[in-house]
Coordinates of C-alpha atoms in Angstrom, one line a residue:
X237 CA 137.4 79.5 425.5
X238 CA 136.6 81.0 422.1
X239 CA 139.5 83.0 420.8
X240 CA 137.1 86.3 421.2
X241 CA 135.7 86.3 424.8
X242 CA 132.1 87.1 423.9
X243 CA 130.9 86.4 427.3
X244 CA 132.5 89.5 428.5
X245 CA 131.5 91.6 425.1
X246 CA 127.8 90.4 426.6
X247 CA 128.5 91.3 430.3
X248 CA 129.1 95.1 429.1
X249 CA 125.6 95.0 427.1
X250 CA 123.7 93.1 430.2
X251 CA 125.7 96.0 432.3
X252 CA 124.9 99.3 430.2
X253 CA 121.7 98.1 429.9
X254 CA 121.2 97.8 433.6
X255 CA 122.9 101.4 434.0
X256 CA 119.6 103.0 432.1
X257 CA 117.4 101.1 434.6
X258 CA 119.2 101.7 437.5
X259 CA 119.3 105.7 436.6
X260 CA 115.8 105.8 435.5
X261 CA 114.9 104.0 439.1
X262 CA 116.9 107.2 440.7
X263 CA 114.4 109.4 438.9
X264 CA 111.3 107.1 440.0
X265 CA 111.9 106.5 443.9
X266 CA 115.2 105.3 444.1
X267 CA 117.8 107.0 447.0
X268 CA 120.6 108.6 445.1
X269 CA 121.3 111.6 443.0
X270 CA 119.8 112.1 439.5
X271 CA 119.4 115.0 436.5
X272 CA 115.5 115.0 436.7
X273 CA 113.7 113.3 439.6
X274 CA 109.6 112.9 439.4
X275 CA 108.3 111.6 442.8
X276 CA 108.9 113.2 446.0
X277 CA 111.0 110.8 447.9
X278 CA 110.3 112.3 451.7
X279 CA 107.1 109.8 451.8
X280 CA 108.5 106.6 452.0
X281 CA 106.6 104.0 450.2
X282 CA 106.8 100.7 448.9
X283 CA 108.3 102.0 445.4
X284 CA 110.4 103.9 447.1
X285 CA 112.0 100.8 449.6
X286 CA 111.9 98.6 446.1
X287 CA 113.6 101.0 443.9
X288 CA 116.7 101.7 446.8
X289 CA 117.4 97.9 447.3
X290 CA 117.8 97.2 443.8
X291 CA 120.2 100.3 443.2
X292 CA 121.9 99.3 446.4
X293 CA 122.6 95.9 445.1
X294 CA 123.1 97.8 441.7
X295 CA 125.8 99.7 442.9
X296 CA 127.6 97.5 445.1
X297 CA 128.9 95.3 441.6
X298 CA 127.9 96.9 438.4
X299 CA 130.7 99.7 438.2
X300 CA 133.2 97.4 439.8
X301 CA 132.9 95.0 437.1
X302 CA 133.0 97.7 434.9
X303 CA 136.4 98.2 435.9
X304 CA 136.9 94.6 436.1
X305 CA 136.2 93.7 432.4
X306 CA 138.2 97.1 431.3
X307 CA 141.8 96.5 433.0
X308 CA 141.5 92.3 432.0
X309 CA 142.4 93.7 428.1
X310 CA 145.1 95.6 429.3
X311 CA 148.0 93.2 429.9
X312 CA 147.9 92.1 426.2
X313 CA 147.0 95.8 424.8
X314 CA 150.1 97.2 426.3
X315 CA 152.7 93.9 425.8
X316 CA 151.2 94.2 422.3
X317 CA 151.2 98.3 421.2
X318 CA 154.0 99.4 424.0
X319 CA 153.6 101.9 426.1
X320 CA 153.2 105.1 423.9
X321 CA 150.8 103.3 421.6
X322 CA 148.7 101.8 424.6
X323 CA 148.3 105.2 426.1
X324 CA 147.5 107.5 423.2
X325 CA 144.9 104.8 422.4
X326 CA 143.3 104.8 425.6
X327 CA 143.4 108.6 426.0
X328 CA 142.1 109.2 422.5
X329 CA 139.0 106.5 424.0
X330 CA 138.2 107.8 427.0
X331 CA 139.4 111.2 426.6
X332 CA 136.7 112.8 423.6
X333 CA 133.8 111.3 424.6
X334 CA 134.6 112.6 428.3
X335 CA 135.0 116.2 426.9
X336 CA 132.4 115.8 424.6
X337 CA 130.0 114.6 427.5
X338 CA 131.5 117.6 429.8
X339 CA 130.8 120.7 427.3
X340 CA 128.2 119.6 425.4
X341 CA 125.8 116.4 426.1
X342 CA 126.0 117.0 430.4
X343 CA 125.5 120.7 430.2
X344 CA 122.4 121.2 427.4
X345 CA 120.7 117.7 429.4
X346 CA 120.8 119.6 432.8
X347 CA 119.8 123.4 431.5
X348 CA 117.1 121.9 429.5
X349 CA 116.1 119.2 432.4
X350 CA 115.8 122.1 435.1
X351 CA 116.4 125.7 434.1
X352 CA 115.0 125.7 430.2
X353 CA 112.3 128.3 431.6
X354 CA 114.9 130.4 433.5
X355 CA 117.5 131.1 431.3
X356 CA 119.0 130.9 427.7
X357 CA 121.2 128.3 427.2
X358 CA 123.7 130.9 425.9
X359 CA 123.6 132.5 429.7
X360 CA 123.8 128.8 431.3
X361 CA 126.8 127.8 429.6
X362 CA 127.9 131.6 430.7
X363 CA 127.1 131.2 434.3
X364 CA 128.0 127.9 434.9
X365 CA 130.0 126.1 432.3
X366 CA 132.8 128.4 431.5
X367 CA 133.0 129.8 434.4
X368 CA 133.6 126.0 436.0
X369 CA 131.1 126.8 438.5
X370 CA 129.8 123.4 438.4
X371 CA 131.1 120.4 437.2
X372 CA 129.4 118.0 434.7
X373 CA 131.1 114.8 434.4
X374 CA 127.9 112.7 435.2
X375 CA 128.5 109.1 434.4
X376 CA 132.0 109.8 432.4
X377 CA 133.0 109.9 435.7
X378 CA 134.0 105.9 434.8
X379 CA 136.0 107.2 431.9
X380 CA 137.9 110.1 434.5
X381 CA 138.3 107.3 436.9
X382 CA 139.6 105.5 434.3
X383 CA 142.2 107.8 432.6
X384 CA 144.0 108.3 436.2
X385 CA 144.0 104.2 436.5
X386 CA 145.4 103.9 432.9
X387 CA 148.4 106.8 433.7
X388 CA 148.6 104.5 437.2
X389 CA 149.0 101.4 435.2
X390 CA 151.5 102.6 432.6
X391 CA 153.7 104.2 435.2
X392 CA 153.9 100.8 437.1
X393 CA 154.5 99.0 433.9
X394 CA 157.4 101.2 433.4
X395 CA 159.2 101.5 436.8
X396 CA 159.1 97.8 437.0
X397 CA 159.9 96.8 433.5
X398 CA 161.0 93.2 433.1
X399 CA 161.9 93.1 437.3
X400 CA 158.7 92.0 438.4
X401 CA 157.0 88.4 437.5
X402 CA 154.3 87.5 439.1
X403 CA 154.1 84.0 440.6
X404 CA 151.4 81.9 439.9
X405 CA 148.6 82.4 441.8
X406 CA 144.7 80.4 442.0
X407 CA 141.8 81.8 442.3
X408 CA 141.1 82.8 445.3
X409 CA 139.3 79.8 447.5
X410 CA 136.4 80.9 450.4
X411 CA 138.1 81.7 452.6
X412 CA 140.5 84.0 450.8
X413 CA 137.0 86.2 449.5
X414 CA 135.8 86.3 453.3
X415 CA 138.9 87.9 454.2
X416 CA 139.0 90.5 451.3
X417 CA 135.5 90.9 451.6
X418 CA 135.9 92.0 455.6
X419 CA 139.1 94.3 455.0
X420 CA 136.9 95.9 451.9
X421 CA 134.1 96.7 453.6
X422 CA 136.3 98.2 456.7
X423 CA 138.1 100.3 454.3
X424 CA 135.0 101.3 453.0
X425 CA 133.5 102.2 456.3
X426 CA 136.5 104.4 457.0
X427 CA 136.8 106.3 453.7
X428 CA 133.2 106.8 454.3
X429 CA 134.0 108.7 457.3
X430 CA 135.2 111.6 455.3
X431 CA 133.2 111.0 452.1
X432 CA 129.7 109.6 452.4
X433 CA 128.5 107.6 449.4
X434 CA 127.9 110.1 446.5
X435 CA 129.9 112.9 447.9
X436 CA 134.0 113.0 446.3
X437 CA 135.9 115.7 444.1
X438 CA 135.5 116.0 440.5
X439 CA 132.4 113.6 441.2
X440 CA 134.4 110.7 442.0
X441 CA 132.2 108.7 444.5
X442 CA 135.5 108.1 446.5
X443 CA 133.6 105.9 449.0
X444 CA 132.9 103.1 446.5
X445 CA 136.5 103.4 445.1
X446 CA 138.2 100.7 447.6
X447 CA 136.0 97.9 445.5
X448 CA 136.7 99.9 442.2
X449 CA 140.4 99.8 442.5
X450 CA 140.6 96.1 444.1
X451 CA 138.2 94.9 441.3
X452 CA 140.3 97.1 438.4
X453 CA 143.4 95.0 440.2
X454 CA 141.9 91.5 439.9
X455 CA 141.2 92.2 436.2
X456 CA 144.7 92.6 436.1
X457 CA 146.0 89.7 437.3
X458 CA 142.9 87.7 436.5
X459 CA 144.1 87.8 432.8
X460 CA 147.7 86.9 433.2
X461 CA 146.5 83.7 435.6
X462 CA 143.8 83.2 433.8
X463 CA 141.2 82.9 436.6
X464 CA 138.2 82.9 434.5
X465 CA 139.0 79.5 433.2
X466 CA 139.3 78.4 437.2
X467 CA 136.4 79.5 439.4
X468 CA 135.5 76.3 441.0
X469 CA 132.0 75.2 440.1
X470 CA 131.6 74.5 444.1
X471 CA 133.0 78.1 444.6
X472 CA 130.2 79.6 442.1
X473 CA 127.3 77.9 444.0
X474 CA 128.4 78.8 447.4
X475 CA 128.5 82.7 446.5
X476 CA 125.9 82.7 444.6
X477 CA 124.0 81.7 447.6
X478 CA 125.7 84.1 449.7
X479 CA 124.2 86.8 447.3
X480 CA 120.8 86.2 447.3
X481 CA 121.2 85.6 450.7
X482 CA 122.3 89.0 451.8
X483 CA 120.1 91.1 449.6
X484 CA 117.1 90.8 452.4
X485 CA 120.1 91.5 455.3
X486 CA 120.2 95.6 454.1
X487 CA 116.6 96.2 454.4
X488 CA 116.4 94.5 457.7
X489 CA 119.0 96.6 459.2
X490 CA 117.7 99.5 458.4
X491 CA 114.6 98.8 459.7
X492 CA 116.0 97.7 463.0
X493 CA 118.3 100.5 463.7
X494 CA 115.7 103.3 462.7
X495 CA 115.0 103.2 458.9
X496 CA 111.0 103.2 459.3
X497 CA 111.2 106.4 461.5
X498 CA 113.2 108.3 459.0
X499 CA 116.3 107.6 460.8
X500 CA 118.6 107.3 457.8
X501 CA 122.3 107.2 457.8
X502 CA 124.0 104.6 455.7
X503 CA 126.1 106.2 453.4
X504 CA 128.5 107.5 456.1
X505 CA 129.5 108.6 459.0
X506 CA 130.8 107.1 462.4
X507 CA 127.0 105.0 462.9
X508 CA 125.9 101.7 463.0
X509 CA 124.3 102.0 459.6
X510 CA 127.5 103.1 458.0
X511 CA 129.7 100.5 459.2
X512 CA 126.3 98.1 458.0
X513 CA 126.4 98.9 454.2
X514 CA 129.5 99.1 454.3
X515 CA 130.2 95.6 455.3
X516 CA 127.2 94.5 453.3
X517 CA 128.3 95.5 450.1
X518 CA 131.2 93.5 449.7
X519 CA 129.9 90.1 450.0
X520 CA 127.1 91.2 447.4
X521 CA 129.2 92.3 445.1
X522 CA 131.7 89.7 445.0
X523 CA 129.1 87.1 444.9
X524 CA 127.4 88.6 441.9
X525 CA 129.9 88.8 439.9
X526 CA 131.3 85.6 440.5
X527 CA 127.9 84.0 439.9
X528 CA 127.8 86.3 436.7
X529 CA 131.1 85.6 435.7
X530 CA 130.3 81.8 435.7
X531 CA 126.5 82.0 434.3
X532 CA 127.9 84.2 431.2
X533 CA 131.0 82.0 430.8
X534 CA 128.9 78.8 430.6
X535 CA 125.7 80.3 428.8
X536 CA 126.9 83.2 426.4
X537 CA 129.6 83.0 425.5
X538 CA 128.9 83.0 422.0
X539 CA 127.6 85.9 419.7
X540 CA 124.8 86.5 416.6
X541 CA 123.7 89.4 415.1
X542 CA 122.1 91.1 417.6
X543 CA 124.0 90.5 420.6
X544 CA 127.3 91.9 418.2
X545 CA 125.2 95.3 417.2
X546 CA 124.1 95.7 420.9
X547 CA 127.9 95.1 422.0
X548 CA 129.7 97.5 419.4
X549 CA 127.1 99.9 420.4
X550 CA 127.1 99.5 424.1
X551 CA 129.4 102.4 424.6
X552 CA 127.8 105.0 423.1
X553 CA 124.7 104.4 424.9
X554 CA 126.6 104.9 428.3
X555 CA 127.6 108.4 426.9
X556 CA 124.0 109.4 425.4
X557 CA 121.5 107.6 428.0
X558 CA 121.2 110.9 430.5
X559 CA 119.3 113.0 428.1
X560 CA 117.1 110.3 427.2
X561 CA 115.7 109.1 430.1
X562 CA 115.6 112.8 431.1
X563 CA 113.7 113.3 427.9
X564 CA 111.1 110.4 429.2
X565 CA 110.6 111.6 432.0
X566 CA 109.5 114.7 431.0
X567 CA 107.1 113.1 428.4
X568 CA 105.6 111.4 431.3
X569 CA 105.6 113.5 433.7
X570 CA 102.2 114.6 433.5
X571 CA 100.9 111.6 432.9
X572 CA 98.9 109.9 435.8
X573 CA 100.4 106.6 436.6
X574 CA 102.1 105.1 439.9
X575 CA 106.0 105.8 439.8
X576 CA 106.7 102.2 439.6
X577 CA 104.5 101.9 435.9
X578 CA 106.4 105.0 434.9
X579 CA 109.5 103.6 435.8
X580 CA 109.3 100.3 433.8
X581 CA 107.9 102.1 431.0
X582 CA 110.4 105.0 430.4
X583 CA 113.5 102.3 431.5
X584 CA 112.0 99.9 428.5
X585 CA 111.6 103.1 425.9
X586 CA 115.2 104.7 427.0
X587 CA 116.8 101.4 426.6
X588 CA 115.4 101.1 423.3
X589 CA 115.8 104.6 421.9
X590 CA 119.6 104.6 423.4
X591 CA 120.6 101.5 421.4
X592 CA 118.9 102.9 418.2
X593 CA 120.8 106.5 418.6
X594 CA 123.7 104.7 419.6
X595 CA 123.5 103.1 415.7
X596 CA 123.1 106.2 414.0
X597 CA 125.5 108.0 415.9
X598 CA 128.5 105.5 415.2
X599 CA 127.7 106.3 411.3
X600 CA 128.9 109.0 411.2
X601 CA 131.9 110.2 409.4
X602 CA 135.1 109.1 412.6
X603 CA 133.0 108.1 415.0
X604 CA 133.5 104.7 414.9
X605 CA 137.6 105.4 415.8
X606 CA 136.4 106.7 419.1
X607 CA 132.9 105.0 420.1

């Protein structure tokens, strides 16, 4: 592999780009919680069943290999700053553009978004941001997430010191990921039992975390055994098949155990169509990213001028893309088009305008250090 693994560099820019659509899909039809919505969702219909399976399928990877690609770096950041150096850098990374998005970008996109006609934004900060009536993390929820995995990850590094050394280990064969897959989706199913899928404190979705911190884990160690040099090319096809294969499996059970009559349960609870997703998700989201993994390892992993400006840019359009689809989706709103037109227009123009703002933001005078 190239010195620089470029294939990951273009995994976060396939993945950020993929965040706009999937959020701009919430606002369109999609199940799930978003700033601005523009269809009513009680009438289920054909956009409405498209746009939930492909967030469903969205959201049982994406965020996980998030985490995935962000804790591979951190074996050779930390043996090469030390601890102190490590964590003010990663705290100094996550921790502005978190505040930033928490005082100023989350709070002015939701007033103007839904209360612009109700109340000064002088009165909304008032009401609801210094008083810490609400919270307003929105997606820098991955960068909370990931300050309390960083503190995790230092603290281990220092209790063990030089004690621990890991033994060499393969990547995991088929029936290894069966296994993990089954315990996964079980833990899953019970965490669910106390918080449903987009419920948690501080807007931590805790009943996606099980995959989170497993797949934050495997970065880990997938760097120090260097398993992205190993997947077995019989592996790759197997779960790539095992993917696709499942996609179909979600909407089917719904629609046996209710889903057509309204009957709706799957993001928790002690029911059949809890203990379902769960157990669905797993095998969709390992299989992904192992396809991904390979197809990106094998196909990009090489860079040119555009694919470097989209990756050094990448992370400033997860912080800014809220306000801009919300800003879409007011321009259309009163347009008269089916939701699924609207929704492939404003994703297109969002992804777009993001990467653009993304540029001009990183010139100016710091920004760079941080974004």
């Amino acid at each position: 592999m190239n010195q620089r693994l470029f294939f990951l560099d273009n995994i976060r820019v396939f993945l950020t780009i993929l965040l706009v659509i999937f959020h701009t899909s919430i606002a369109y039809g999609a199940a799930g919680s978003w700033i601005l919505e523009d269809v009513d969702k009680s009438d289920v219909n054909a956009t409405v069943a498209l746009l939930t399976i492909f967030t469903a399928v969205c959201q049982s990877f994406f965020m996980g290999l998030f985490f995935f690609i962000s804790s591979y770096f951190f074996p050779t950041s930390y043996e090469k700053k030390g601890a102190f150096r490590f964590l003010s850098g990663r705290l100094v990374r996550l921790g502005i553009p978190l505040l930033t998005y928490y005082f100023v970008i989350g709070p002015m996109t939701v007033w103007f978004a839904k209360f612009r006609d109700q109340q000064t934004l002088v009165q909304f900060y008032k009401d609801n941001v210094w008083s810490f009536r609400w919270t307003f993390f929105g997606p820098t929820w991955f960068l909370e997430a990931s300050i309390y995995f960083t503190l995790l990850y230092v603290l281990f590094r220092f209790v063990i010191r030089d004690r621990f050394k890991m033994r060499s280990m393969l990547f995991p064969n088929g029936k290894t990921l069966v296994v993990v897959a089954i315990v996964l989706g079980l833990i899953a199913f019970v965490v669910r039992l106390i918080y449903p899928t987009g419920t948690g404190p501080l807007e931590l979705q805790l009943g996606y975390f099980p995959s989170y911190i497993l797949l934050f884990i495997a970065g880990i160690i997938a760097q120090k055994q260097r398993w992205l040099e190993q997947i077995p090319e019989k592996l790759q096809r197997i779960w790539k098949w095992v993917a696709i294969g499942m996609i179909p499996v979600l909407p089917l059970g719904l629609i046996l155990t209710g889903g057509l009559e309204g009957d709706v349960h799957f993001e928790g609870g002690f029911n059949i169509q809890a203990l379902f997703y769960a157990m669905w998700e797993p095998f969709i989201c390992l299989g992904i990213i192992i396809s991904m993994l390979s197809f990106f390892i094998r196909r990009f992993n090489k860079t040119n001028v555009l694919s470097k400006w989209l990756s050094e840019n990448a992370y400033t359009v997860y912080l800014i893309h809220p306000p801009i689809i919300v800003g879409w989706t007011l321009a259309f709103h009163g347009i008269d088009l089916p939701a699924i037109i609207k929704w492939i227009i404003v994703s297109a123009l969002s992804i777009a305008v993001c990467f653009i703002g993304a540029s001009v933001i990183r010139m100016l005078p710091y920004a760079r250090r941080v974004l």
